[in-house]
Amino acid sequence: ADVEHIMPQTLTPQWRHDLGTEADRIHSRWLHTPGNLTLSAYNQSLANRTFGEKRQHYARSNIGMTRELASLERWSEAEIQRRGESMAEIASKIWVGPIQPYVAPPASVGTRELSPEDPGSLFYTHILEGNFGLARVSNWRELVDCAVRTSSQKGVAFAVLEQIAGAKDQNPG
């Protein structure tokens, strides 16, 4: 089966007539929306055919949602919109969204950017890392060391950071 546009990608004079004076607006707004798409084994042969001709093929479809199209007398903006809403309702029952509302993590407080121009200064900054709380660091090496320790508690591998942090033992500073 292929994905087929019920209202075709190129409007024929008959489709323009069937859609009415707003044909171009309807076509532009609804062409690639789920309500105007269906699965069909006849995609190539149906192409730009009228809805009446397509209905005959839809009636023989093994796919229920495509077969249902055969019960419609016409294909207009209202039918496309209704079908799209129906598909969204079905999808929302199949793919349930999050049960709990999203809560943004608290912003870090008392932070100060570490500066590479100031590697030996004795300043303090706070970093907030998930559920691990506040950690105090006074230089870049301590920051990297803290990040490595924190990540290892979560089981995350930071090979490059571990290598950099290992330099702390060799070059005290």
PDB file of N, CA and C in Angstrom, residues 67-107:
ATOM      1  N   ARG A  67     -11.631   2.170   3.437  1.00  0.00           N
ATOM      2  CA  ARG A  67     -12.937   1.663   3.013  1.00  0.00           C
ATOM      3  C   ARG A  67     -14.068   2.607   3.454  1.00  0.00           C
ATOM      4  N   GLU A  68     -13.917   3.228   4.630  1.00  0.00           N
ATOM      5  CA  GLU A  68     -14.941   4.161   5.129  1.00  0.00           C
ATOM      6  C   GLU A  68     -15.155   5.347   4.192  1.00  0.00           C
ATOM      7  N   LEU A  69     -14.137   5.707   3.436  1.00  0.00           N
ATOM      8  CA  LEU A  69     -14.267   6.842   2.514  1.00  0.00           C
ATOM      9  C   LEU A  69     -15.344   6.596   1.461  1.00  0.00           C
ATOM     10  N   ALA A  70     -15.600   5.336   1.137  1.00  0.00           N
ATOM     11  CA  ALA A  70     -16.596   5.005   0.115  1.00  0.00           C
ATOM     12  C   ALA A  70     -18.007   5.390   0.543  1.00  0.00           C
ATOM     13  N   SER A  71     -18.223   5.572   1.835  1.00  0.00           N
ATOM     14  CA  SER A  71     -19.563   5.934   2.315  1.00  0.00           C
ATOM     15  C   SER A  71     -19.862   7.427   2.159  1.00  0.00           C
ATOM     16  N   LEU A  72     -18.860   8.213   1.810  1.00  0.00           N
ATOM     17  CA  LEU A  72     -19.051   9.661   1.659  1.00  0.00           C
ATOM     18  C   LEU A  72     -19.520   9.999   0.245  1.00  0.00           C
ATOM     19  N   GLU A  73     -20.411  10.965   0.146  1.00  0.00           N
ATOM     20  CA  GLU A  73     -20.924  11.401  -1.157  1.00  0.00           C
ATOM     21  C   GLU A  73     -19.960  12.342  -1.864  1.00  0.00           C
ATOM     22  N   ARG A  74     -19.244  13.138  -1.065  1.00  0.00           N
ATOM     23  CA  ARG A  74     -18.328  14.114  -1.656  1.00  0.00           C
ATOM     24  C   ARG A  74     -17.119  14.283  -0.746  1.00  0.00           C
ATOM     25  N   TRP A  75     -16.071  14.901  -1.293  1.00  0.00           N
ATOM     26  CA  TRP A  75     -14.852  15.156  -0.521  1.00  0.00           C
ATOM     27  C   TRP A  75     -14.623  16.656  -0.525  1.00  0.00           C
ATOM     28  N   SER A  76     -14.855  17.267   0.631  1.00  0.00           N
ATOM     29  CA  SER A  76     -14.751  18.721   0.739  1.00  0.00           C
ATOM     30  C   SER A  76     -13.907  19.080   1.958  1.00  0.00           C
ATOM     31  N   GLU A  77     -13.759  20.366   2.182  1.00  0.00           N
ATOM     32  CA  GLU A  77     -12.991  20.841   3.330  1.00  0.00           C
ATOM     33  C   GLU A  77     -13.543  20.270   4.636  1.00  0.00           C
ATOM     34  N   ALA A  78     -14.852  20.247   4.777  1.00  0.00           N
ATOM     35  CA  ALA A  78     -15.469  19.741   6.012  1.00  0.00           C
ATOM     36  C   ALA A  78     -15.132  18.268   6.242  1.00  0.00           C
ATOM     37  N   GLU A  79     -15.177  17.454   5.194  1.00  0.00           N
ATOM     38  CA  GLU A  79     -14.861  16.024   5.337  1.00  0.00           C
ATOM     39  C   GLU A  79     -13.383  15.816   5.682  1.00  0.00           C
ATOM     40  N   ILE A  80     -12.508  16.590   5.054  1.00  0.00           N
ATOM     41  CA  ILE A  80     -11.075  16.468   5.354  1.00  0.00           C
ATOM     42  C   ILE A  80     -10.821  16.815   6.820  1.00  0.00           C
ATOM     43  N   GLN A  81     -11.421  17.906   7.267  1.00  0.00           N
ATOM     44  CA  GLN A  81     -11.228  18.338   8.653  1.00  0.00           C
ATOM     45  C   GLN A  81     -11.795  17.303   9.627  1.00  0.00           C
ATOM     46  N   ARG A  82     -13.005  16.807   9.368  1.00  0.00           N
ATOM     47  CA  ARG A  82     -13.615  15.795  10.248  1.00  0.00           C
ATOM     48  C   ARG A  82     -12.764  14.533  10.323  1.00  0.00           C
ATOM     49  N   ARG A  83     -12.283  14.088   9.171  1.00  0.00           N
ATOM     50  CA  ARG A  83     -11.466  12.870   9.148  1.00  0.00           C
ATOM     51  C   ARG A  83     -10.159  13.082   9.899  1.00  0.00           C
ATOM     52  N   GLY A  84      -9.542  14.240   9.737  1.00  0.00           N
ATOM     53  CA  GLY A  84      -8.309  14.552  10.467  1.00  0.00           C
ATOM     54  C   GLY A  84      -8.530  14.550  11.966  1.00  0.00           C
ATOM     55  N   GLU A  85      -9.630  15.146  12.413  1.00  0.00           N
ATOM     56  CA  GLU A  85      -9.945  15.165  13.847  1.00  0.00           C
ATOM     57  C   GLU A  85     -10.208  13.759  14.369  1.00  0.00           C
ATOM     58  N   SER A  86     -10.893  12.950  13.581  1.00  0.00           N
ATOM     59  CA  SER A  86     -11.160  11.560  13.972  1.00  0.00           C
ATOM     60  C   SER A  86      -9.856  10.773  14.096  1.00  0.00           C
ATOM     61  N   MET A  87      -8.952  10.974  13.152  1.00  0.00           N
ATOM     62  CA  MET A  87      -7.658  10.285  13.197  1.00  0.00           C
ATOM     63  C   MET A  87      -6.848  10.738  14.411  1.00  0.00           C
ATOM     64  N   ALA A  88      -6.905  12.026  14.739  1.00  0.00           N
ATOM     65  CA  ALA A  88      -6.183  12.539  15.909  1.00  0.00           C
ATOM     66  C   ALA A  88      -6.743  11.931  17.188  1.00  0.00           C
ATOM     67  N   GLU A  89      -8.046  11.776  17.262  1.00  0.00           N
ATOM     68  CA  GLU A  89      -8.684  11.170  18.433  1.00  0.00           C
ATOM     69  C   GLU A  89      -8.237   9.714  18.600  1.00  0.00           C
ATOM     70  N   ILE A  90      -8.221   8.980  17.505  1.00  0.00           N
ATOM     71  CA  ILE A  90      -7.770   7.582  17.552  1.00  0.00           C
ATOM     72  C   ILE A  90      -6.304   7.522  17.968  1.00  0.00           C
ATOM     73  N   ALA A  91      -5.477   8.374  17.378  1.00  0.00           N
ATOM     74  CA  ALA A  91      -4.041   8.389  17.705  1.00  0.00           C
ATOM     75  C   ALA A  91      -3.809   8.715  19.171  1.00  0.00           C
ATOM     76  N   SER A  92      -4.603   9.630  19.733  1.00  0.00           N
ATOM     77  CA  SER A  92      -4.402  10.007  21.139  1.00  0.00           C
ATOM     78  C   SER A  92      -4.749   8.867  22.087  1.00  0.00           C
ATOM     79  N   LYS A  93      -5.591   7.945  21.648  1.00  0.00           N
ATOM     80  CA  LYS A  93      -5.911   6.773  22.477  1.00  0.00           C
ATOM     81  C   LYS A  93      -4.834   5.697  22.353  1.00  0.00           C
ATOM     82  N   ILE A  94      -4.198   5.640  21.190  1.00  0.00           N
ATOM     83  CA  ILE A  94      -3.140   4.643  20.968  1.00  0.00           C
ATOM     84  C   ILE A  94      -1.837   5.100  21.606  1.00  0.00           C
ATOM     85  N   TRP A  95      -1.444   6.346  21.356  1.00  0.00           N
ATOM     86  CA  TRP A  95      -0.187   6.894  21.863  1.00  0.00           C
ATOM     87  C   TRP A  95      -0.487   7.905  22.958  1.00  0.00           C
ATOM     88  N   VAL A  96      -0.614   7.413  24.154  1.00  0.00           N
ATOM     89  CA  VAL A  96      -0.967   8.266  25.286  1.00  0.00           C
ATOM     90  C   VAL A  96       0.215   9.164  25.634  1.00  0.00           C
ATOM     91  N   GLY A  97      -0.071  10.415  25.905  1.00  0.00           N
ATOM     92  CA  GLY A  97       0.961  11.383  26.270  1.00  0.00           C
ATOM     93  C   GLY A  97       1.361  11.235  27.721  1.00  0.00           C
ATOM     94  N   PRO A  98       2.203  12.124  28.208  1.00  0.00           N
ATOM     95  CA  PRO A  98       2.654  12.049  29.596  1.00  0.00           C
ATOM     96  C   PRO A  98       1.485  12.215  30.562  1.00  0.00           C
ATOM     97  N   ILE A  99       1.534  11.442  31.637  1.00  0.00           N
ATOM     98  CA  ILE A  99       0.480  11.501  32.643  1.00  0.00           C
ATOM     99  C   ILE A  99       0.697  12.696  33.555  1.00  0.00           C
ATOM    100  N   GLN A 100       1.943  12.933  33.934  1.00  0.00           N
ATOM    101  CA  GLN A 100       2.257  14.054  34.815  1.00  0.00           C
ATOM    102  C   GLN A 100       2.670  15.256  33.976  1.00  0.00           C
ATOM    103  N   PRO A 101       2.244  16.443  34.383  1.00  0.00           N
ATOM    104  CA  PRO A 101       2.657  17.630  33.631  1.00  0.00           C
ATOM    105  C   PRO A 101       4.153  17.876  33.794  1.00  0.00           C
ATOM    106  N   TYR A 102       4.738  18.471  32.783  1.00  0.00           N
ATOM    107  CA  TYR A 102       6.161  18.781  32.805  1.00  0.00           C
ATOM    108  C   TYR A 102       6.435  19.868  33.836  1.00  0.00           C
ATOM    109  N   VAL A 103       7.445  19.652  34.647  1.00  0.00           N
ATOM    110  CA  VAL A 103       7.888  20.650  35.620  1.00  0.00           C
ATOM    111  C   VAL A 103       9.343  20.962  35.314  1.00  0.00           C
ATOM    112  N   ALA A 104       9.621  22.214  35.030  1.00  0.00           N
ATOM    113  CA  ALA A 104      10.991  22.614  34.697  1.00  0.00           C
ATOM    114  C   ALA A 104      11.889  22.457  35.916  1.00  0.00           C
ATOM    115  N   PRO A 105      13.135  22.013  35.715  1.00  0.00           N
ATOM    116  CA  PRO A 105      14.057  21.891  36.844  1.00  0.00           C
ATOM    117  C   PRO A 105      14.356  23.272  37.420  1.00  0.00           C
ATOM    118  N   PRO A 106      14.666  23.323  38.713  1.00  0.00           N
ATOM    119  CA  PRO A 106      14.960  24.632  39.311  1.00  0.00           C
ATOM    120  C   PRO A 106      16.226  25.232  38.697  1.00  0.00           C
ATOM    121  N   ALA A 107      16.212  26.525  38.555  1.00  0.00           N
ATOM    122  CA  ALA A 107      17.383  27.216  38.000  1.00  0.00           C
ATOM    123  C   ALA A 107      18.510  27.190  39.016  1.00  0.00           C
TER     124      ALA A 107
END
